[in-house]
JSON list of C-alpha atoms in Angstrom, two decimals:
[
{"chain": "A", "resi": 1, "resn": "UNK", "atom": "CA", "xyz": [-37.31, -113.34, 48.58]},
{"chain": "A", "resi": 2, "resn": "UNK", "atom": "CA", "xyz": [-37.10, -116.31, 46.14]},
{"chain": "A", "resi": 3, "resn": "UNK", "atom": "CA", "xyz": [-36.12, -114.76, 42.42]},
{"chain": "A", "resi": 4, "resn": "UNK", "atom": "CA", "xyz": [-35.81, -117.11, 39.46]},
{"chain": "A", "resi": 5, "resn": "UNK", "atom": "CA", "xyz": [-33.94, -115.37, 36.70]},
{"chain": "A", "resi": 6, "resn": "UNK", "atom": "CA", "xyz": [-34.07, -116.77, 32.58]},
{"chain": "A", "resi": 7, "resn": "UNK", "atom": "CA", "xyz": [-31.36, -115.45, 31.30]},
{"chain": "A", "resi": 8, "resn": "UNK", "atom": "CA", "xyz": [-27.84, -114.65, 31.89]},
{"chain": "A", "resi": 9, "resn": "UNK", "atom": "CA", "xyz": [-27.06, -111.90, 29.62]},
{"chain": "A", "resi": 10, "resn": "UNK", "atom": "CA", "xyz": [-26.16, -108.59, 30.17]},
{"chain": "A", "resi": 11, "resn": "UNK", "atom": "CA", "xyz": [-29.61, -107.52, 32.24]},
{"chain": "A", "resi": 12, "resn": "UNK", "atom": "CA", "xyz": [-29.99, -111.04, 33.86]},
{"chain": "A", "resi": 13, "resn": "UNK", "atom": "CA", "xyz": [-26.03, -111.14, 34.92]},
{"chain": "A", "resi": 14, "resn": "UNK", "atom": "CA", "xyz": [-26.78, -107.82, 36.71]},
{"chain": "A", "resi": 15, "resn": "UNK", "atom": "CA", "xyz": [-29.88, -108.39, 38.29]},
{"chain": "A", "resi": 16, "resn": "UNK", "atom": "CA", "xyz": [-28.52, -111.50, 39.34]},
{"chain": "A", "resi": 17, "resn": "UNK", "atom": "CA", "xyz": [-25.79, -109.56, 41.07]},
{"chain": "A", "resi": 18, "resn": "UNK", "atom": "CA", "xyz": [-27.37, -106.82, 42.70]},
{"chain": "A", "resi": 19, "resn": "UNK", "atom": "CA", "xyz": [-30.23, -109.29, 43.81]},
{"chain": "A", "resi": 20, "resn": "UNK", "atom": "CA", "xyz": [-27.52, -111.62, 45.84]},
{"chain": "A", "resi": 21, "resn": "UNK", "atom": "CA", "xyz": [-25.97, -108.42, 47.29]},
{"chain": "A", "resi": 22, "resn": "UNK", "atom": "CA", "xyz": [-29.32, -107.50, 48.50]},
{"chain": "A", "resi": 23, "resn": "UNK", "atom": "CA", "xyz": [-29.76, -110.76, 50.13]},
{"chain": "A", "resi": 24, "resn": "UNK", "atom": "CA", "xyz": [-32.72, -112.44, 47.95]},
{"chain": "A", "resi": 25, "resn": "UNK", "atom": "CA", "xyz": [-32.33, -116.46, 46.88]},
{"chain": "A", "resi": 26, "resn": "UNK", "atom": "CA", "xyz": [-31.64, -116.29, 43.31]},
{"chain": "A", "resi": 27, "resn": "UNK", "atom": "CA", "xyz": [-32.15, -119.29, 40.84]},
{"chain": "A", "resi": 28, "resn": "UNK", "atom": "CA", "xyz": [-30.16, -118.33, 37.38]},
{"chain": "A", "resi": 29, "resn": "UNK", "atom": "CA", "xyz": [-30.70, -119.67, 34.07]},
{"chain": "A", "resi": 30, "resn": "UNK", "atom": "CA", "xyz": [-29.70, -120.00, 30.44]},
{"chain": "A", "resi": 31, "resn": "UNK", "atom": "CA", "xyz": [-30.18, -121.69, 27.02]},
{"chain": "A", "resi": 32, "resn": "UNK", "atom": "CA", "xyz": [-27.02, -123.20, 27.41]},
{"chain": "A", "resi": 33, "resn": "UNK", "atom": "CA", "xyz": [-27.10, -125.01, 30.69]},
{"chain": "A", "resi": 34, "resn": "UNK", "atom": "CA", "xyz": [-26.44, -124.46, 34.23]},
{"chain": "A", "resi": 35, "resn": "UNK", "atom": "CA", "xyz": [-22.61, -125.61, 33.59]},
{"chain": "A", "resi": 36, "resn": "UNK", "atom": "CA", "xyz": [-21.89, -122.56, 31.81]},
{"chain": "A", "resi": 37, "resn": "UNK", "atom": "CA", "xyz": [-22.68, -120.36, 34.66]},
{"chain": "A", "resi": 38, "resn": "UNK", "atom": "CA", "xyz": [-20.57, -121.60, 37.30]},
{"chain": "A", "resi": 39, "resn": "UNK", "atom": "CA", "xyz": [-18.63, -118.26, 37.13]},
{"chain": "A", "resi": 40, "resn": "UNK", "atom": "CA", "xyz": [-21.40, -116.06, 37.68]},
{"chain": "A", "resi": 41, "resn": "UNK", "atom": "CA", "xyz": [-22.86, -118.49, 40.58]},
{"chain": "A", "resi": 42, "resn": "UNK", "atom": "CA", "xyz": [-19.26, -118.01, 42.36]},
{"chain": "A", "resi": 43, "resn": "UNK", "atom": "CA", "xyz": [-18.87, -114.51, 41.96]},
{"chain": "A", "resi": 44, "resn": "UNK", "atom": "CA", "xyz": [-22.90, -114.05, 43.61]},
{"chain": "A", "resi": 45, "resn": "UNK", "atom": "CA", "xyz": [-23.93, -117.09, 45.32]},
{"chain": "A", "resi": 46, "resn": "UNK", "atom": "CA", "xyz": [-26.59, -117.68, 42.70]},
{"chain": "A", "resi": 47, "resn": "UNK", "atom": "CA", "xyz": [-27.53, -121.28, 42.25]},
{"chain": "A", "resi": 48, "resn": "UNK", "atom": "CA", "xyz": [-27.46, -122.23, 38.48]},
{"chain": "A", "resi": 49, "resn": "UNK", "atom": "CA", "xyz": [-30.14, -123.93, 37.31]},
{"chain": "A", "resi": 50, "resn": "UNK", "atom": "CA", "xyz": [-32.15, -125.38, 34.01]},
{"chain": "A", "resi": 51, "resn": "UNK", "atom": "CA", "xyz": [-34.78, -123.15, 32.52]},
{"chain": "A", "resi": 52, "resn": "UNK", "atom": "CA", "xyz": [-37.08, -125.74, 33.66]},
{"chain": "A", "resi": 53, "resn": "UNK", "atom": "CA", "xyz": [-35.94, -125.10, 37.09]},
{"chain": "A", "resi": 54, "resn": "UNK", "atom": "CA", "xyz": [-35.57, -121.40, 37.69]},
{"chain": "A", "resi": 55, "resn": "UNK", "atom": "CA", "xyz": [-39.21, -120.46, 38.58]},
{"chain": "A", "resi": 56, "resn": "UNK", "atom": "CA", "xyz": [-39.73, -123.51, 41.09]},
{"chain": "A", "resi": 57, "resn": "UNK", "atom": "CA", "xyz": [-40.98, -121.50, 44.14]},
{"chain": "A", "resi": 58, "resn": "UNK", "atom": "CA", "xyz": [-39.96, -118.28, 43.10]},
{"chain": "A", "resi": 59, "resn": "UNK", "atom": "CA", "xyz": [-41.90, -115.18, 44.04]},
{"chain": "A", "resi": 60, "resn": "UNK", "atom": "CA", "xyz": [-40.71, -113.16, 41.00]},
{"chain": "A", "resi": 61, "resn": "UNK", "atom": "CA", "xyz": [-39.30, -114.43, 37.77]},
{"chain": "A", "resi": 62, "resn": "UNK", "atom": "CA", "xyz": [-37.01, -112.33, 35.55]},
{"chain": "A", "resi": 63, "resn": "UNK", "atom": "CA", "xyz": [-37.60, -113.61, 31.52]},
{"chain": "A", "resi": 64, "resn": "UNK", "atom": "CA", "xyz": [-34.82, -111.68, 30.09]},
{"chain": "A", "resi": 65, "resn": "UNK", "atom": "CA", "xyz": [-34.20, -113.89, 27.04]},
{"chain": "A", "resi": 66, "resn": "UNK", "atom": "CA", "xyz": [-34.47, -112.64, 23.59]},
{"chain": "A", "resi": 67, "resn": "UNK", "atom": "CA", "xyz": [-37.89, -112.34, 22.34]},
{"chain": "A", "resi": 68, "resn": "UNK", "atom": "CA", "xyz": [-37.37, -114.66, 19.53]},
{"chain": "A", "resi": 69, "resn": "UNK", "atom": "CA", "xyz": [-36.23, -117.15, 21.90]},
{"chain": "A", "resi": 70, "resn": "UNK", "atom": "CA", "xyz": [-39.66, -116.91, 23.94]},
{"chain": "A", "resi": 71, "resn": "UNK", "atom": "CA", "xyz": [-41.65, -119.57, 22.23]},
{"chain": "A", "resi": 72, "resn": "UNK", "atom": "CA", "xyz": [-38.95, -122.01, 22.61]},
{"chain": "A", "resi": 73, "resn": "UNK", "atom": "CA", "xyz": [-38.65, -121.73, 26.67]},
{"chain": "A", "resi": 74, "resn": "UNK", "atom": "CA", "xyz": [-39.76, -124.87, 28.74]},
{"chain": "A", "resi": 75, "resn": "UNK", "atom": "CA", "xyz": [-43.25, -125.57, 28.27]},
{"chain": "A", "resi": 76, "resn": "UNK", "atom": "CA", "xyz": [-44.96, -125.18, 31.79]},
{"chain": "A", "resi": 77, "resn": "UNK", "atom": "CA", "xyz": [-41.78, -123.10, 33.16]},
{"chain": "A", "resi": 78, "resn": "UNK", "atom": "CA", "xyz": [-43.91, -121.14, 35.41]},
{"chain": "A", "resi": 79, "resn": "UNK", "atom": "CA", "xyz": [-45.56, -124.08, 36.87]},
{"chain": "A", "resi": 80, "resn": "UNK", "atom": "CA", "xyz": [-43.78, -124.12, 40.16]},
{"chain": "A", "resi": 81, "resn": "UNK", "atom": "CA", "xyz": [-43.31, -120.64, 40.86]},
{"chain": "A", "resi": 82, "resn": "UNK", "atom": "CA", "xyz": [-45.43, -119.79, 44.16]},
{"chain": "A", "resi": 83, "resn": "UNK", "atom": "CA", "xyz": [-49.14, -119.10, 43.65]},
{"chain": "A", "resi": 84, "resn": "UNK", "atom": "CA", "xyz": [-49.28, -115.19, 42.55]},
{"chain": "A", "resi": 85, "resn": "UNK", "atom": "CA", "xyz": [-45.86, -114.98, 41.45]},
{"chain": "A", "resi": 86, "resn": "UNK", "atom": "CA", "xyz": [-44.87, -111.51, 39.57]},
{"chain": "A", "resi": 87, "resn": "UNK", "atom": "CA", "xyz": [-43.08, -112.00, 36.14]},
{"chain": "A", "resi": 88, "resn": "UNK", "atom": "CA", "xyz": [-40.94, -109.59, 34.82]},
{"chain": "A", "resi": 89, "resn": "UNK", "atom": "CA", "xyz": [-40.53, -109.08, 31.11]},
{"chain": "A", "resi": 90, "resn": "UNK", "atom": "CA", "xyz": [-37.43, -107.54, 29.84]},
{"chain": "A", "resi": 91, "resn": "UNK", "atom": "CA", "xyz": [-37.69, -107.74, 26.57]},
{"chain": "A", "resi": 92, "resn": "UNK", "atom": "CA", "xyz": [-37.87, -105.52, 23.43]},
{"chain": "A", "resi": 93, "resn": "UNK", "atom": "CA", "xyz": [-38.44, -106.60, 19.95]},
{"chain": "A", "resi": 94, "resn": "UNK", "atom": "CA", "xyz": [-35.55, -106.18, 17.20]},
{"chain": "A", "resi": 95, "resn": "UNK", "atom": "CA", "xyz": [-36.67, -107.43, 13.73]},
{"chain": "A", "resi": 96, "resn": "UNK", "atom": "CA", "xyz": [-32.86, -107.18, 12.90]},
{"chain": "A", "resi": 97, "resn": "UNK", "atom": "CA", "xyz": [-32.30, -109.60, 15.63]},
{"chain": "A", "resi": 98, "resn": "UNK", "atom": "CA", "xyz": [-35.24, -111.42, 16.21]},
{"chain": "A", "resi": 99, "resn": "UNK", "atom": "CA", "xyz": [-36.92, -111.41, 12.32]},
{"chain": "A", "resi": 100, "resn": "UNK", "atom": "CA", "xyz": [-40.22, -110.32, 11.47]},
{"chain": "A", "resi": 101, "resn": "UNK", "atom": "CA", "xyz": [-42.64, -112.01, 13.79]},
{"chain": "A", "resi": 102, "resn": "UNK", "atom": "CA", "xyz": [-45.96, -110.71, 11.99]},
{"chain": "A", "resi": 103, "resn": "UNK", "atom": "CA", "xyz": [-48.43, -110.68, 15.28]},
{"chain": "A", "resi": 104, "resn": "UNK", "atom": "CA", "xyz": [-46.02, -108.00, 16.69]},
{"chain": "A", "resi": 105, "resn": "UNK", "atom": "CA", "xyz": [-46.25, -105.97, 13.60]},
{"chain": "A", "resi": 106, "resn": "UNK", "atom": "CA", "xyz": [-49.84, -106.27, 13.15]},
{"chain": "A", "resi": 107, "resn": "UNK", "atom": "CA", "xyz": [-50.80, -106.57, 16.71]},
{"chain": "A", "resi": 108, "resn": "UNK", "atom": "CA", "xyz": [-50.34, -106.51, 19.83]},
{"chain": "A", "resi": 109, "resn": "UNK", "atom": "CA", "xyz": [-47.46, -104.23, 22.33]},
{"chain": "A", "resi": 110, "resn": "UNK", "atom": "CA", "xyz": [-44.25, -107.14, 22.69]},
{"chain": "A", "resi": 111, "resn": "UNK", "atom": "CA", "xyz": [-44.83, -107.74, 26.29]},
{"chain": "A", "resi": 112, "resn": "UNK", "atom": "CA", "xyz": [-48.83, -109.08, 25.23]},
{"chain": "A", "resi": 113, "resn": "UNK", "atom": "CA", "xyz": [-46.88, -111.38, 23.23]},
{"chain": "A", "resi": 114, "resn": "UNK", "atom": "CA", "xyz": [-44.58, -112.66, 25.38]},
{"chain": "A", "resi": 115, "resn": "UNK", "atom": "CA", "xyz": [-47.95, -112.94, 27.60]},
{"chain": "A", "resi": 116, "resn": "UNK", "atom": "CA", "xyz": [-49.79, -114.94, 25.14]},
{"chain": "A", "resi": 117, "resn": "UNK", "atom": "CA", "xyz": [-46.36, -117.17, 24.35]},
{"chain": "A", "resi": 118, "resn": "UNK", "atom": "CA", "xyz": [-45.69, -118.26, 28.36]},
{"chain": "A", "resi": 119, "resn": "UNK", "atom": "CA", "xyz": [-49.08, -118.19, 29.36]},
{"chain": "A", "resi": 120, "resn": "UNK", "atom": "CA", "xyz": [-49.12, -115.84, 32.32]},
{"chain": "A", "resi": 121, "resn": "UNK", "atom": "CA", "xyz": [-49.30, -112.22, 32.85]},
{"chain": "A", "resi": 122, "resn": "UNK", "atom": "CA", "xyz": [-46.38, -110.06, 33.14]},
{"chain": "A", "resi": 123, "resn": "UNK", "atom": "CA", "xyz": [-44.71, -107.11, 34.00]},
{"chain": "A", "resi": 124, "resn": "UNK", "atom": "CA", "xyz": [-42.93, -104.65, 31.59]},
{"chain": "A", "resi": 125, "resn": "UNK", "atom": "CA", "xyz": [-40.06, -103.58, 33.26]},
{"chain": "A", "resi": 126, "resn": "UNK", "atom": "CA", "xyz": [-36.08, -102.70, 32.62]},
{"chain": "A", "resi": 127, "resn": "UNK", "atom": "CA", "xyz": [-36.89, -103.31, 28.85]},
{"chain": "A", "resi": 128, "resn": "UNK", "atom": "CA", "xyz": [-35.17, -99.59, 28.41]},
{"chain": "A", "resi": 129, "resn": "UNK", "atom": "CA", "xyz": [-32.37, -99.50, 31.24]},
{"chain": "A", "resi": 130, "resn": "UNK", "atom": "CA", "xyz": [-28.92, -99.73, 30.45]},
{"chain": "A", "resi": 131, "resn": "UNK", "atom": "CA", "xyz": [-27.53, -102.95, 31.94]},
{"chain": "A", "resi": 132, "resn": "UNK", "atom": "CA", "xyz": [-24.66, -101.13, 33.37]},
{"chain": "A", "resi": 133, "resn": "UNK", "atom": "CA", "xyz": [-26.85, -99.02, 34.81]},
{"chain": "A", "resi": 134, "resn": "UNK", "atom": "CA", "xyz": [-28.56, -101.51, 37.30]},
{"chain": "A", "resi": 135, "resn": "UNK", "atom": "CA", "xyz": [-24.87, -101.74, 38.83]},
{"chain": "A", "resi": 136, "resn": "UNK", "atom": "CA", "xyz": [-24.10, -97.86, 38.76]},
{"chain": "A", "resi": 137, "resn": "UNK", "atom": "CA", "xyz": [-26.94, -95.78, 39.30]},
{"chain": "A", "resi": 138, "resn": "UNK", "atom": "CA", "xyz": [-29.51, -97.04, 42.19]},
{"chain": "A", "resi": 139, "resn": "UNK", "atom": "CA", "xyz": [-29.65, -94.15, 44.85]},
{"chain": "A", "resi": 140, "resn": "UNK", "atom": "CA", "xyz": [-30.86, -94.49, 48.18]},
{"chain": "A", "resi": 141, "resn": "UNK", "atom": "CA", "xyz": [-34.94, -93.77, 48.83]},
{"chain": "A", "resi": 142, "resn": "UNK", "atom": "CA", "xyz": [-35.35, -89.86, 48.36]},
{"chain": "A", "resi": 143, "resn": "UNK", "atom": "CA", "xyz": [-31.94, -88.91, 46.98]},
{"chain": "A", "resi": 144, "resn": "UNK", "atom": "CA", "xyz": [-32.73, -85.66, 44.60]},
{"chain": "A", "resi": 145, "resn": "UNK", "atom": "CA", "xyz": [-33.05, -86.45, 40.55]},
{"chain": "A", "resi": 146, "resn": "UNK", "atom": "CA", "xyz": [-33.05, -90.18, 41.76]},
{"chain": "A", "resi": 147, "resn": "UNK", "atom": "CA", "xyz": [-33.31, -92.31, 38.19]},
{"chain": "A", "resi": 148, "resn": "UNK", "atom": "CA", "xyz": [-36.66, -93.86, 37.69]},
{"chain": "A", "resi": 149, "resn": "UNK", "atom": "CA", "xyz": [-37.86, -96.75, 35.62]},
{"chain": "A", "resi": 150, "resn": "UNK", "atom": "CA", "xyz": [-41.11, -97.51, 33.86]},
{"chain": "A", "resi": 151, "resn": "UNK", "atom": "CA", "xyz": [-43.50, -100.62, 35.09]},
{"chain": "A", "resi": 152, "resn": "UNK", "atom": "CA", "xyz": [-46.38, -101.61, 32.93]},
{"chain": "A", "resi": 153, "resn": "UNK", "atom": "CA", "xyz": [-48.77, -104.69, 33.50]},
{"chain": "A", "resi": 154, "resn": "UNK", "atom": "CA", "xyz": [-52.33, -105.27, 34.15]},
{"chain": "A", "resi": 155, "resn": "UNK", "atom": "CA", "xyz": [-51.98, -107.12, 38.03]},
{"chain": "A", "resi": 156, "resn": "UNK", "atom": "CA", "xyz": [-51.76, -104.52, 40.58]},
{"chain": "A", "resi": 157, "resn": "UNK", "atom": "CA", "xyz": [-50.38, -106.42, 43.58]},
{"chain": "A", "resi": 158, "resn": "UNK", "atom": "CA", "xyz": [-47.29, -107.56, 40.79]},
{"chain": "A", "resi": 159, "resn": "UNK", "atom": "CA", "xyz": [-46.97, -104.60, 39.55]},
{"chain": "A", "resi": 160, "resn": "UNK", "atom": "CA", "xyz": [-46.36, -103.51, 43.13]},
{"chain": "A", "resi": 161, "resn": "UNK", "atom": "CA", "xyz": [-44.54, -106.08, 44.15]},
{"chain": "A", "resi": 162, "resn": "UNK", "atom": "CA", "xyz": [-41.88, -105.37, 40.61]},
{"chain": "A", "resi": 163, "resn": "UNK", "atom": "CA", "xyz": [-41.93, -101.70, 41.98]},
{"chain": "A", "resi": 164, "resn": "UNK", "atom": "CA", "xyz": [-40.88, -102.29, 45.32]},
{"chain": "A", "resi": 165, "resn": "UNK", "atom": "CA", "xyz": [-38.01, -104.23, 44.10]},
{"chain": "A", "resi": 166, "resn": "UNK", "atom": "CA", "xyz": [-36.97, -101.69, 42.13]},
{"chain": "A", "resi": 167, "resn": "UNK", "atom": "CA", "xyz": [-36.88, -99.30, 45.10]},
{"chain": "A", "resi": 168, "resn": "UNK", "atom": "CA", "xyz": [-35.19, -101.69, 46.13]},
{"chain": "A", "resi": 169, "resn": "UNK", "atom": "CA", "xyz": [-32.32, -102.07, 43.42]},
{"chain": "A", "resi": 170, "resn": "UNK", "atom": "CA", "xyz": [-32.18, -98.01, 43.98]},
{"chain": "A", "resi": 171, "resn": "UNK", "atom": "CA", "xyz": [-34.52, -96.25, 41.49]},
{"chain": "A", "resi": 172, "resn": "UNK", "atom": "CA", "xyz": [-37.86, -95.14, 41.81]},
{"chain": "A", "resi": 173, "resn": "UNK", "atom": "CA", "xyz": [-40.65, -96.16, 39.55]},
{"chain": "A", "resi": 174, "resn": "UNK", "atom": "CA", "xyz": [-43.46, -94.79, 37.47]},
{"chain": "A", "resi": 175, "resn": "UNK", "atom": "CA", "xyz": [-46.17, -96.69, 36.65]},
{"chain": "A", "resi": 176, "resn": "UNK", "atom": "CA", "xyz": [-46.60, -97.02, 33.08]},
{"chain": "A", "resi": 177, "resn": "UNK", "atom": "CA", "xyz": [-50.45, -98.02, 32.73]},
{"chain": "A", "resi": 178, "resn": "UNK", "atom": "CA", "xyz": [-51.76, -101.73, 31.83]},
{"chain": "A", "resi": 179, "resn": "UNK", "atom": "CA", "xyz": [-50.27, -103.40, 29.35]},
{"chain": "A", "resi": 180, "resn": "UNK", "atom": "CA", "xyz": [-51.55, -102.75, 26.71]},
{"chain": "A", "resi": 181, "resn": "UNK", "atom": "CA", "xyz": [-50.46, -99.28, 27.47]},
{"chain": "A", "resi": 182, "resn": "UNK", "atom": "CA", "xyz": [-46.83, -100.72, 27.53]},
{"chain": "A", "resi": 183, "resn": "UNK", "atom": "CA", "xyz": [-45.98, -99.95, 23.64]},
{"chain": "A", "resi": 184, "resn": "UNK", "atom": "CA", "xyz": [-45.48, -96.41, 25.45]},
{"chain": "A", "resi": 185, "resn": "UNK", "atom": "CA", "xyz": [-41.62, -98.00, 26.78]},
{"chain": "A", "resi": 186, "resn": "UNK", "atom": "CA", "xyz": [-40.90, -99.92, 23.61]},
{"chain": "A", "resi": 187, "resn": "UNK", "atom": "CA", "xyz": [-37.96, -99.55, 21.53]},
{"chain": "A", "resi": 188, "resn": "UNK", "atom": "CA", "xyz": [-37.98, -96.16, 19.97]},
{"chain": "A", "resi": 189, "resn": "UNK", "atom": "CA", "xyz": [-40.02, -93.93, 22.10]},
{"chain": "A", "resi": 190, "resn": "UNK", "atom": "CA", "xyz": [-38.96, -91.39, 24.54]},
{"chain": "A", "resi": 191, "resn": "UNK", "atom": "CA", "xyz": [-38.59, -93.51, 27.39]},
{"chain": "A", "resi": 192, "resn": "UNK", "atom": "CA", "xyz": [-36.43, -96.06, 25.99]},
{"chain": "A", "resi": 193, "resn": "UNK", "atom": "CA", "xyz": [-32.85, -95.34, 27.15]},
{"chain": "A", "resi": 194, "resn": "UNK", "atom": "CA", "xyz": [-33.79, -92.42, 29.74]},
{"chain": "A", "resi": 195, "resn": "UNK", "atom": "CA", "xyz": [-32.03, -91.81, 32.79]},
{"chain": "A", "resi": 196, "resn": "UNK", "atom": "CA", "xyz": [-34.53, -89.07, 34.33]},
{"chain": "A", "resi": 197, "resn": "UNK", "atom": "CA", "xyz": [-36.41, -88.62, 37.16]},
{"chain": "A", "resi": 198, "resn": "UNK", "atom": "CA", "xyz": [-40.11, -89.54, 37.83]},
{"chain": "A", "resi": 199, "resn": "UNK", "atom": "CA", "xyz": [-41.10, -86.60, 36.24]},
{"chain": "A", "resi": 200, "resn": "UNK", "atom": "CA", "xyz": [-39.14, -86.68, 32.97]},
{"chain": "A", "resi": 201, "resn": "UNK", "atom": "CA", "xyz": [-40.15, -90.42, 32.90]},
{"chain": "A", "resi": 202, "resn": "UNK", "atom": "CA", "xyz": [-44.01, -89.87, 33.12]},
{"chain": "A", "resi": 203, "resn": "UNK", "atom": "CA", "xyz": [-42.98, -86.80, 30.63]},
{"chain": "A", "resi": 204, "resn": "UNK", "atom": "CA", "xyz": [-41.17, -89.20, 28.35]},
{"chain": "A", "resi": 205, "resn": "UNK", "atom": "CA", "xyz": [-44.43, -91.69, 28.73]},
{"chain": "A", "resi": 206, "resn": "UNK", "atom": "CA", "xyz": [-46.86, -88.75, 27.70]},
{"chain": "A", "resi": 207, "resn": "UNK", "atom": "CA", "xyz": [-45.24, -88.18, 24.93]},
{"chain": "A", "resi": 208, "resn": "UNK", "atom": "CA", "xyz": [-45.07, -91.12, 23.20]},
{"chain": "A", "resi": 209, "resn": "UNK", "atom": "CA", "xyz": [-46.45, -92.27, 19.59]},
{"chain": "A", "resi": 210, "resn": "UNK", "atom": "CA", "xyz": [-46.84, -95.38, 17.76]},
{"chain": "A", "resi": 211, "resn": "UNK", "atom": "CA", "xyz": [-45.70, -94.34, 14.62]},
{"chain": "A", "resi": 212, "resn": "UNK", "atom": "CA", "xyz": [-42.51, -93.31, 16.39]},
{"chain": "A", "resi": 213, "resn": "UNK", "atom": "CA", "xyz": [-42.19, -97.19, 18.04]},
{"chain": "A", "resi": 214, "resn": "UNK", "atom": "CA", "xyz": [-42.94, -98.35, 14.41]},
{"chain": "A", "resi": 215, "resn": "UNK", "atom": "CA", "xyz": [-40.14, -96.15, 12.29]},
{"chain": "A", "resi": 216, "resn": "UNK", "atom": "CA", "xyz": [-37.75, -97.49, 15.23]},
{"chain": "A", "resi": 217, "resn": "UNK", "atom": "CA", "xyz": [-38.37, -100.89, 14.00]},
{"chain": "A", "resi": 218, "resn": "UNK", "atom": "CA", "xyz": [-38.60, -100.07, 10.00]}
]
């Protein structure tokens, strides 16, 4: 499969890596230009690339920037990625880091932002796994207490499409509802930063509460 990747941080590194291990075309990129990740593209056989560049033909893109940097990605970056392409949204929204952005506050869950910012759907997904984790932790299909992730959107065939890769990175996946359900993973809430099962994950989803998402953030 062709995967562009936005983002070379700590969760775009890794995905990058497991992703070449596992044999998909990967396209990696960064705010700072494709000549800064030369070491990454020889340690996976990623091919570096501009923002710009990453989603051309790509059947999933990754957009694992911070969220204050969303607005200022490529106008019209998704505009070669192949026709029904899934995009993943990483992202979590930390005032501290990213200011006050008032239409989160008063609004919308982050990832409907990011939506509205890039212009295409997404997919909420590894927004609450521990980067280290995507290297460490995948199990084999069916292995007992095998860690599972959230996935939130509002496309079925993406969100399928995110979930099988997942399975294939090694966890297993519950789905999270549409997006606007997706404030359930944010920063904060019981899911963020779990390492459970399916069930503790659709436990941790249950339980969530706004208020809790918004004292996080306070």
């Amino acid at each position: 499969m062709k995967i562009g990747i936005i983002g070379a941080g700590n969760i775009g590194g890794n995905l990058t890596r497991r992703l070449t291990a596992l044999g998909h075309e990967v396209s990696v990129a960064n705010s700072r230009g494709p000549q800064t990740l030369t070491a990454l593209a020889e340690e996976t056989g990623a091919k570096p690339v501009t923002a710009s560049e990453a989603a051309k033909g790509a059947q999933v893109v990754v957009v694992t920037v911070p969220l204050k940097a969303v607005p200022d990605l490529p106008t019209g970056f998704l505009d070669g990625a192949a026709e029904g392409a899934a995009v993943i949204d990483t992202g979590n929204y930390y005032p501290q880091r990213d200011g006050r952005i008032a239409a989160i506050e008063d609004g919308p869950p982050e990832s409907r932002w990011t939506e509205q910012q890039i212009g295409h759907p997404v997919i909420k997904a590894f927004n609450g796994t521990y980067a280290q984790d995507i290297l460490d932790r995948g199990r084999p299909q069916g292995t007992p207490d095998r860690q599972a992730l959230p996935v939130a959107g509002d496309d079925p065939a993406a969100k399928q499409a995110v979930r099988d890769l997942i399975d294939e990175l090694g966890f297993d996946t519950v789905d999270g509802g549409g997006l606007d359900d997706s404030w359930r993973q944010q920063p904060g809430t019981p899911v963020y930063g779990n390492r459970g099962d399916a069930d503790a994950i659709a436990k941790a989803l249950s339980e969530a509460s706004p208020e809790r998402s918004a004292d996080f953030r306070a």
